[in-house]
Coordinates of C-alpha atoms in Angstrom, one line a residue:
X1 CA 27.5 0.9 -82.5
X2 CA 31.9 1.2 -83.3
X3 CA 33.9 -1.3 -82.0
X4 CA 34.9 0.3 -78.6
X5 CA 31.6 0.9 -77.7
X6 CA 30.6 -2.4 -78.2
X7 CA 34.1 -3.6 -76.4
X8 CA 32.9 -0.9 -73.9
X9 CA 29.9 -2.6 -73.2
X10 CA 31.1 -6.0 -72.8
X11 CA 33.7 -5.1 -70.3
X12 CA 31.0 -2.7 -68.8
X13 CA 32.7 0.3 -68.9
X14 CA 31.3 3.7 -69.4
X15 CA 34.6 5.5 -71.2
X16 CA 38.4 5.0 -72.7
X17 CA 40.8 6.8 -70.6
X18 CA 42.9 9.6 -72.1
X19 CA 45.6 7.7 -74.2
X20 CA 44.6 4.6 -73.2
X21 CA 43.1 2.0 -75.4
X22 CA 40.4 -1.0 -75.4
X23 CA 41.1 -4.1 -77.3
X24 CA 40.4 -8.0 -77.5
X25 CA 43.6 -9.8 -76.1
X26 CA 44.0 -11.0 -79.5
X27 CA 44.8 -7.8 -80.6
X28 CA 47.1 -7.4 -77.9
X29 CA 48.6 -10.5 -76.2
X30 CA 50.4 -13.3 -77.9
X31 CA 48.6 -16.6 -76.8
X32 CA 51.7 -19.3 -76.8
X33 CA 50.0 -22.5 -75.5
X34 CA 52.3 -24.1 -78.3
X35 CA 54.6 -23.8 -75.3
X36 CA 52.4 -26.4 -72.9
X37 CA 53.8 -29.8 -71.6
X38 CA 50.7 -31.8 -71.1
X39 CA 52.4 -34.7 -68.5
X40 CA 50.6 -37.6 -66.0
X41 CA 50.9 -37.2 -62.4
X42 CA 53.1 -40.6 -62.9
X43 CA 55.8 -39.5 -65.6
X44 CA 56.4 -36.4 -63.5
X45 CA 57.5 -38.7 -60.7
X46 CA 60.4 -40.0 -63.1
X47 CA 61.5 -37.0 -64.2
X48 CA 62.0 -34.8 -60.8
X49 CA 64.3 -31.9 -60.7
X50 CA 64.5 -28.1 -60.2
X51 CA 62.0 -26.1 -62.5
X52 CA 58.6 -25.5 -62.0
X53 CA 55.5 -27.3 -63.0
X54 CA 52.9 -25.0 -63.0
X55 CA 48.8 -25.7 -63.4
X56 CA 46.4 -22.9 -63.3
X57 CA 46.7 -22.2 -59.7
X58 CA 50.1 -22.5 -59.3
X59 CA 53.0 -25.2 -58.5
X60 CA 51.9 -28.4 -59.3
X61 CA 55.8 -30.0 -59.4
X62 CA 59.3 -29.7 -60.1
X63 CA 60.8 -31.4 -63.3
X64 CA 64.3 -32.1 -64.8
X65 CA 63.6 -29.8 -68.1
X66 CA 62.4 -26.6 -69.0
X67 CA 60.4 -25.9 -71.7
X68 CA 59.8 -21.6 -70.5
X69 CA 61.9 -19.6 -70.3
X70 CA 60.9 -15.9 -69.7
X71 CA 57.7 -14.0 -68.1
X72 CA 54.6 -15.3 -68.8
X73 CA 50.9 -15.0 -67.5
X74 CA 49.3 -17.8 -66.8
X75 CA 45.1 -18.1 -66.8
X76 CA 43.1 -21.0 -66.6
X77 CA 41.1 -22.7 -69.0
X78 CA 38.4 -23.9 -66.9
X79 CA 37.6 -24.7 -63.6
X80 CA 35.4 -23.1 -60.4
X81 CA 37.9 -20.0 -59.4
X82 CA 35.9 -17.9 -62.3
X83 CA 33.0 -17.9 -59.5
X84 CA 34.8 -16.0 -57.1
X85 CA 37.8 -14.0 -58.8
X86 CA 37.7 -11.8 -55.6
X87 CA 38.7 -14.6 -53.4
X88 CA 40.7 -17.0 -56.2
X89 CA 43.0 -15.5 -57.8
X90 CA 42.4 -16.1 -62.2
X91 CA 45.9 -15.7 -63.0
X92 CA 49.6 -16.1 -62.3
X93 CA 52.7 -14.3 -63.2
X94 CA 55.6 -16.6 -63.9
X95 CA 58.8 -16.0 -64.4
X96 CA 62.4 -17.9 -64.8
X97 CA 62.6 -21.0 -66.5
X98 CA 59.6 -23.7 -65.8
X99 CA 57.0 -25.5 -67.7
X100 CA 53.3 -25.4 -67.7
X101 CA 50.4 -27.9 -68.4
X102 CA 47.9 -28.1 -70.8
X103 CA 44.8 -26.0 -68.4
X104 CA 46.5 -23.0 -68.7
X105 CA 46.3 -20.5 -71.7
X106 CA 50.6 -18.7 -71.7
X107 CA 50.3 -15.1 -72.7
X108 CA 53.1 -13.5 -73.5
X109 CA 54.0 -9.3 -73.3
X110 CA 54.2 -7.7 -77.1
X111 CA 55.0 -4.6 -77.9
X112 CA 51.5 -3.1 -76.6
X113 CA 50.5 -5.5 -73.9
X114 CA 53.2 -7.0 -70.9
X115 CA 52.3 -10.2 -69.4
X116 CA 52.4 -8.3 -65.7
X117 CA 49.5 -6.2 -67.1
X118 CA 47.3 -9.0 -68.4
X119 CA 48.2 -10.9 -65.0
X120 CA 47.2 -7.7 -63.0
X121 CA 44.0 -6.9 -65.6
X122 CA 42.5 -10.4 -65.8
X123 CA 43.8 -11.1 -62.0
X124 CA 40.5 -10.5 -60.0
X125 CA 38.3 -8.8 -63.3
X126 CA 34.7 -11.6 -63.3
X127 CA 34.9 -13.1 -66.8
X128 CA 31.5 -15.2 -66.5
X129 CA 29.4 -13.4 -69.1
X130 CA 32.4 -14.3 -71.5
X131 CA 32.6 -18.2 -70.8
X132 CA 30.4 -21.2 -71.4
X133 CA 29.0 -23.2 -68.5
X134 CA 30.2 -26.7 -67.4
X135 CA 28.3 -28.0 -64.6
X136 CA 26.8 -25.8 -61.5
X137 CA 30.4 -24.2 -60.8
X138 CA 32.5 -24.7 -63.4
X139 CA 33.2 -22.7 -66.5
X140 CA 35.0 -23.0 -69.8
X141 CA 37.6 -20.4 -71.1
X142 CA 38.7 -21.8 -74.6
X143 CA 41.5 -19.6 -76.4
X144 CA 38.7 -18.6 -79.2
X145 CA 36.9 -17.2 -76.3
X146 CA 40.2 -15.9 -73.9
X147 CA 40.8 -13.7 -77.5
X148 CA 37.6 -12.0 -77.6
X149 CA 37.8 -11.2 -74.1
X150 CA 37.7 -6.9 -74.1
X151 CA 41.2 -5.7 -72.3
X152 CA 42.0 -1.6 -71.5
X153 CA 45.8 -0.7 -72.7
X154 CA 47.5 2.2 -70.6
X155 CA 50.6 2.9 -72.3
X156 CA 53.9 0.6 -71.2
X157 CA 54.7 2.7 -69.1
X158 CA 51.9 3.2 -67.3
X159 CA 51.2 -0.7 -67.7
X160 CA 54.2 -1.1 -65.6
X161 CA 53.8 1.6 -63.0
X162 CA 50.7 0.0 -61.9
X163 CA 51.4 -3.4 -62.0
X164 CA 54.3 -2.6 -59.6
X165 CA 52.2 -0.6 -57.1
X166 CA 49.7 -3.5 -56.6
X167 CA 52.7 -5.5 -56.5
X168 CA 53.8 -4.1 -53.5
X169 CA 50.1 -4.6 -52.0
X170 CA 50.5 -8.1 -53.0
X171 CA 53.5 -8.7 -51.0
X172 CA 51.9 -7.1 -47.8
X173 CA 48.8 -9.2 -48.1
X174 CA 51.3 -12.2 -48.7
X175 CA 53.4 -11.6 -45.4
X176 CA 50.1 -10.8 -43.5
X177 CA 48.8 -14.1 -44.4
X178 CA 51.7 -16.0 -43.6
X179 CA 51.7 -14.3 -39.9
X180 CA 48.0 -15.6 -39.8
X181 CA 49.6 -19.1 -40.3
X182 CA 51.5 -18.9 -37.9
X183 CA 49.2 -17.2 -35.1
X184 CA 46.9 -20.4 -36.2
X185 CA 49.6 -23.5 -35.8
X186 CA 50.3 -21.4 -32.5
X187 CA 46.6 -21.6 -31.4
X188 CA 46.3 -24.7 -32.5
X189 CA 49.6 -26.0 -30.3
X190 CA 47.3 -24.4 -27.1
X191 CA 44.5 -26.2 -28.0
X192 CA 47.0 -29.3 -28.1
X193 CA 48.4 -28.0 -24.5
X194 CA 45.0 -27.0 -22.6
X195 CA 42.8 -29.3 -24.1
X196 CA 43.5 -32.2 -26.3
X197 CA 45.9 -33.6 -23.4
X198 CA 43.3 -32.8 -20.5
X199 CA 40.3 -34.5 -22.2
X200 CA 40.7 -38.1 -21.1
X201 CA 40.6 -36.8 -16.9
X202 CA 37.6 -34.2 -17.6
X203 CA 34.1 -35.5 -16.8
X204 CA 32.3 -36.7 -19.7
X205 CA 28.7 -36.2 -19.9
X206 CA 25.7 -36.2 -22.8
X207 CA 25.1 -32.7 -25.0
X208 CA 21.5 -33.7 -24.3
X209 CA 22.1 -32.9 -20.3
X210 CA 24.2 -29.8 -21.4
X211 CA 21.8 -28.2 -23.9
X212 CA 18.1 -27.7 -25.0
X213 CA 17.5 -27.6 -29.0
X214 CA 15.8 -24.7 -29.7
X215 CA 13.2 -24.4 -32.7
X216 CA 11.7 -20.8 -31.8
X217 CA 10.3 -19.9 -35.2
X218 CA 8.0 -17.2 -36.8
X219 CA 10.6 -14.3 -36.4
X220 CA 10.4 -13.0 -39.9
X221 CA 11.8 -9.7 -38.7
X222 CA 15.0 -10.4 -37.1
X223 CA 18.2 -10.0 -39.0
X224 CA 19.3 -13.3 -41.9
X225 CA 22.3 -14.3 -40.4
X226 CA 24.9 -16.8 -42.2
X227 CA 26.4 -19.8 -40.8
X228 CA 30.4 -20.3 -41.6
X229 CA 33.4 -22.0 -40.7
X230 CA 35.9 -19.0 -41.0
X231 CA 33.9 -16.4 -38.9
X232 CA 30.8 -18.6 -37.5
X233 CA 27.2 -17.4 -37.3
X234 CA 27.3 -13.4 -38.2
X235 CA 25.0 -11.2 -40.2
X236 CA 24.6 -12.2 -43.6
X237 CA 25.3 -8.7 -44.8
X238 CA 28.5 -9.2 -43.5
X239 CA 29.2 -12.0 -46.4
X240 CA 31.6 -10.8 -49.5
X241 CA 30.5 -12.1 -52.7
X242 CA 27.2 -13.1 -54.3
X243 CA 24.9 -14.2 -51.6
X244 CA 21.5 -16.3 -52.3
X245 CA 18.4 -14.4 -50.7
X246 CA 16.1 -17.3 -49.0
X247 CA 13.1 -17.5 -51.3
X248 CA 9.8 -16.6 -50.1
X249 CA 9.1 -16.4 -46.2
X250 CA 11.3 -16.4 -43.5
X251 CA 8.7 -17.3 -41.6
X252 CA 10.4 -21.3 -41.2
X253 CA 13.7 -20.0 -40.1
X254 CA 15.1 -20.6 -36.7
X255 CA 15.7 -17.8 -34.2
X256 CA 19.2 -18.4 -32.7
X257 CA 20.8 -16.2 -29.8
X258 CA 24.0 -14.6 -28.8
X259 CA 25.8 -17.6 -27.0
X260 CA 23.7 -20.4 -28.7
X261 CA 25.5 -22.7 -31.1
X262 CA 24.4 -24.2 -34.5
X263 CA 25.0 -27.4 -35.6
X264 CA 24.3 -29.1 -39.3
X265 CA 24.3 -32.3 -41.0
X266 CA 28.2 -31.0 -42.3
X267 CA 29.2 -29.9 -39.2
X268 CA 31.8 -33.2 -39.1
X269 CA 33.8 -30.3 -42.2
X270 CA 34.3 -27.8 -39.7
X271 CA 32.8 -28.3 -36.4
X272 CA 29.4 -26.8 -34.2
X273 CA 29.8 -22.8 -34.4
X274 CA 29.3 -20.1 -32.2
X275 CA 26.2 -17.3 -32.7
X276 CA 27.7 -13.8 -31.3
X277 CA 24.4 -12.3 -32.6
X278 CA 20.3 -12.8 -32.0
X279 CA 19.0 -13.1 -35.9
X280 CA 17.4 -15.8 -38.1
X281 CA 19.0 -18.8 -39.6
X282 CA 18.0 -21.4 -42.2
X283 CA 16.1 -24.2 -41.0
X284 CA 18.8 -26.8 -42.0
X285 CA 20.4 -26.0 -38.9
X286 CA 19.8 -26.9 -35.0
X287 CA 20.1 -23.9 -32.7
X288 CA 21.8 -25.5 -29.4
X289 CA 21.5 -23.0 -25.6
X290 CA 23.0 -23.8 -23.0
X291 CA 21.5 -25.1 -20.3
X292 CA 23.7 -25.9 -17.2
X293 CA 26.5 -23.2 -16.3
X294 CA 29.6 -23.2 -18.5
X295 CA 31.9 -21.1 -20.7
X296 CA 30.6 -19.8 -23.7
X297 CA 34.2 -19.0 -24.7
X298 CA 35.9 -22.3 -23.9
X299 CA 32.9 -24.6 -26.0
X300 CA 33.6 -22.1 -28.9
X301 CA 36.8 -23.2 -29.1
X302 CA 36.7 -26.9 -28.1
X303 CA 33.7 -27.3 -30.8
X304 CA 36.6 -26.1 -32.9
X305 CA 39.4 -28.4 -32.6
X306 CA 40.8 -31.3 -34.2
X307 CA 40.0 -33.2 -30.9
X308 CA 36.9 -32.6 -30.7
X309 CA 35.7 -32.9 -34.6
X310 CA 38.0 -36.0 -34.8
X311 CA 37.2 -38.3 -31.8
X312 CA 33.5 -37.3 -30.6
X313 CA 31.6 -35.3 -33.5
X314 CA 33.0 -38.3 -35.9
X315 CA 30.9 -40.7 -34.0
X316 CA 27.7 -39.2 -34.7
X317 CA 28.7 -39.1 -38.7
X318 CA 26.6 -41.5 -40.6
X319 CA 26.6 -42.4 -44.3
X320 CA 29.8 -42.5 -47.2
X321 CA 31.7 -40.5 -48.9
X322 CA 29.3 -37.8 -50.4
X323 CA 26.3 -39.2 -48.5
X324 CA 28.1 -38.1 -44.8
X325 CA 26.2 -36.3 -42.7
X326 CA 25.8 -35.8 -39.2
X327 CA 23.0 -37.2 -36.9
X328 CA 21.9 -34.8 -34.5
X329 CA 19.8 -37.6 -32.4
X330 CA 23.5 -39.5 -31.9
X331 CA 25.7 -36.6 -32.0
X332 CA 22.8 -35.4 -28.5
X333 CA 23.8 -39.2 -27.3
X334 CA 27.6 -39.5 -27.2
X335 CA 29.5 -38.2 -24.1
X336 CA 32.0 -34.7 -24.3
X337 CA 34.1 -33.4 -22.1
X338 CA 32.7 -31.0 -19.0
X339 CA 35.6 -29.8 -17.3
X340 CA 35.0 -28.0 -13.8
X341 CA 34.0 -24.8 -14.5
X342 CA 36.5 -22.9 -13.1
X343 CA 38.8 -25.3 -15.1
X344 CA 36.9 -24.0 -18.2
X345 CA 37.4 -20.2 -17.4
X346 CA 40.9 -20.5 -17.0
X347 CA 41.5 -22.6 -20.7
X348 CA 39.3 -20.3 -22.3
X349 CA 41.3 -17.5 -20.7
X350 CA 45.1 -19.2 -21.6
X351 CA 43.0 -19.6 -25.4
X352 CA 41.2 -16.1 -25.8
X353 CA 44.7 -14.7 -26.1
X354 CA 46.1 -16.6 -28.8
X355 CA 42.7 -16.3 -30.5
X356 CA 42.5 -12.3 -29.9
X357 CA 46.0 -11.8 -32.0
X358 CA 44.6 -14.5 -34.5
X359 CA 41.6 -12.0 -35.0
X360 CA 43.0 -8.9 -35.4
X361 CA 45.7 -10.1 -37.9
X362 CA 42.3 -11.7 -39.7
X363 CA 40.9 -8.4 -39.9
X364 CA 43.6 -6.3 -40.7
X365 CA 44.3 -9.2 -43.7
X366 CA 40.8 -8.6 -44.8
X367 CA 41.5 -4.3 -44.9
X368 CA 44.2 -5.0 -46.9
X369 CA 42.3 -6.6 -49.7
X370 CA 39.6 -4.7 -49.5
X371 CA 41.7 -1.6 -50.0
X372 CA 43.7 -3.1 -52.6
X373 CA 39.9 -4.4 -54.6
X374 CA 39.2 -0.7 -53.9
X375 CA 43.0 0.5 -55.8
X376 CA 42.3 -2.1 -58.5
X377 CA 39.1 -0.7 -59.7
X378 CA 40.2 2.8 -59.8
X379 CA 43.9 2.0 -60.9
X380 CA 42.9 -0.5 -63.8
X381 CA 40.4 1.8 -65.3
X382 CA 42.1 5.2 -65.1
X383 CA 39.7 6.7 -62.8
X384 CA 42.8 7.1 -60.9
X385 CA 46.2 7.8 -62.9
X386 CA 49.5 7.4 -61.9
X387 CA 51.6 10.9 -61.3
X388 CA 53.7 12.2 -64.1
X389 CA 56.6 12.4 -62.2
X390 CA 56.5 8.7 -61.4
X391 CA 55.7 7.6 -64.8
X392 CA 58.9 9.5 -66.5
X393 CA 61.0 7.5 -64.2
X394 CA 59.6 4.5 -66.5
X395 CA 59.7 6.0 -69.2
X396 CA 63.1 6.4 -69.0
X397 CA 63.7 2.9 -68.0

């Protein structure tokens, strides 16, 4: 086997695009960690000022000095973001003058290889196979290892012309997620307004009194559904990302229906969340129906809030630091708030509103990086290529 087919292999590629090459970034990128200013969290406090600090995932400070000064790509050299490069970002374009510490590998553009097309290339691309474990989540990327690492090489050019058109992507994802901000600090200001400053006059009564726990089992053929903070119970095929299959039977898992709730022992992280489907869920979880009349919609959100995770859930929080957990028998005890229910229509009304535009920005967020994961994997390895026309304008720059 040549060298490109074993490179090939190892970046798990079936062919070499026409006049495009395949590499190891030691053959292509210049590795200038000579360039790292190693400095404590103290010293930096002494020596504040105007240019950036950077650490593998970005800004850490500002300092007085500069040691950079240029474009570099930045990658780090270990940490749990290798996991998930879909979701955390592995490198970072910088650019100016700035300084960067000693967990992140500087790669600077040659003659072959730009820095914006090793930021782009390495960006999202999973590197595990490559790096050496430490601990359940963590993994090593030493520069020995970063060298060997298999890299395609469009020509300049063409290196440029795509790093630009994801560029643009980038900055539409980037403007999208700062509207989702704000639609949140918004939302969160009407839970503040409708229900944070109406608690203390509302009725208080047990969760016992307001719902039954439910532990209907045996329902191996219903649908796995996931429990999470972001997007609460949905269907587990809905998950990005590798996802653990339950081993064995499903036989043990709970049965939870649209308009039920599930609570956990970590529940005091994120709150109690809201089932909009009938499936199956892991037995580490208690399945919570109504019982008495209320708002489905208004108890989604309340079990939400800062309010409610803060003063009630925290009671029923037993245990330290990584020993917390929350105890269903007490959290079934303490008292929360059971407005009128008319009282409840009308907040979860004023609420649904804010929470409707906080949706669809979420979703039309998550379109935009699945299309641009979609235009990375073409774009990066020349299934798709970039119109001559456009490329002669870089060429001729």
């Amino acid at each position: 086997m040549n060298k490109q087919a074993i490179l090939l292999k190892q970046a798990r590629l079936s062919s070499v695009p026409y006049k495009w090459d395949i590499v190891r970034v030691s053959e292509a990128c210049s590795i200038r960690n000579d360039l790292r200013k190693p400095i404590s969290v103290d010293e930096r406090t002494t020596i504040q000022g105007i240019y950036p600090y950077y650490g593998p995932t970005g800004i850490l400070d500002y300092l007085n000095e500069f040691l950079v000064e240029g474009e570099f790509a930045l990658i780090g050299e270990d940490g749990d973001h290798f996991l998930k490069p879909d979701e955390k970002p592995q490198t970072i374009l910088a650019q100016g003058k700035f300084n960067v510490n000693n967990h992140a590998h500087l790669i600077e553009s040659t003659a072959i290889c730009s820095a914006q097309w090793f930021s782009v290339f390495f960006k999202h691309r999973n590197i595990t196979d490559f790096l050496s474990r430490q601990g359940a989540n963590r993994y090593k990327l030493n520069k020995a290892i970063l060298g060997k690492l298999p890299i395609l090489l469009p020509p300049l050019s063409e290196q440029k012309a795509i790093a630009d058109l994801l560029c643009i992507w980038d900055k539409v994802i980037e403007k999208t997620e700062l509207l989702v901000q704000m639609k949140k600090r918004r939302l969160k200001g009407q839970i503040q307004k409708f229900i944070s400053q109406r608690c203390d006059v509302w009725p208080h009564v047990k969760p016992k009194k307001i719902f039954d726990t439910i532990t209907d089992k045996n329902f191996p053929e219903e649908e796995l559904l996931s429990v999470t903070q972001d997007h609460g119970v949905i269907p587990r095929s809905m998950l990005r990302g590798r996802v653990m299959s339950p081993e064995g039977t499903t036989a043990g898992y709970k049965r939870i229906k649209r308009g039920d709730f599930a609570i956990s022992l970590r529940s005091f992280q994120g709150g109690i969340e809201y089932s909009n489907y009938q499936g199956i869920i892991s037995p580490a979880y208690t399945v919570l129906r109504p019982k008495i009349e209320l708002s489905s919609d208004f108890y989604r959100l309340f079990f939400k809030s800062y309010i409610f995770i803060e003063k009630y859930l925290n009671l029923a929080v037993i245990g330290i630091r990584d020993g917390k957990q929350i105890s269903i028998p007490d959290f079934l005890s303490i008292k929360i708030p059971v407005p009128p229910i008319e009282e409840q229509h009308r907040v979860a009304e004023a609420l649904n509103v804010a929470q409707q535009e906080l949706d669809i920005l979420k979703k039309l967020l998550n379109k935009y990086k699945t299309q641009k994961r979609g235009l990375m994997q073409k774009l990066l390895t020349g299934e798709w290529r970039i119109k001559p026309e456009i490329l002669n304008k870089y060429k001729e720059i």
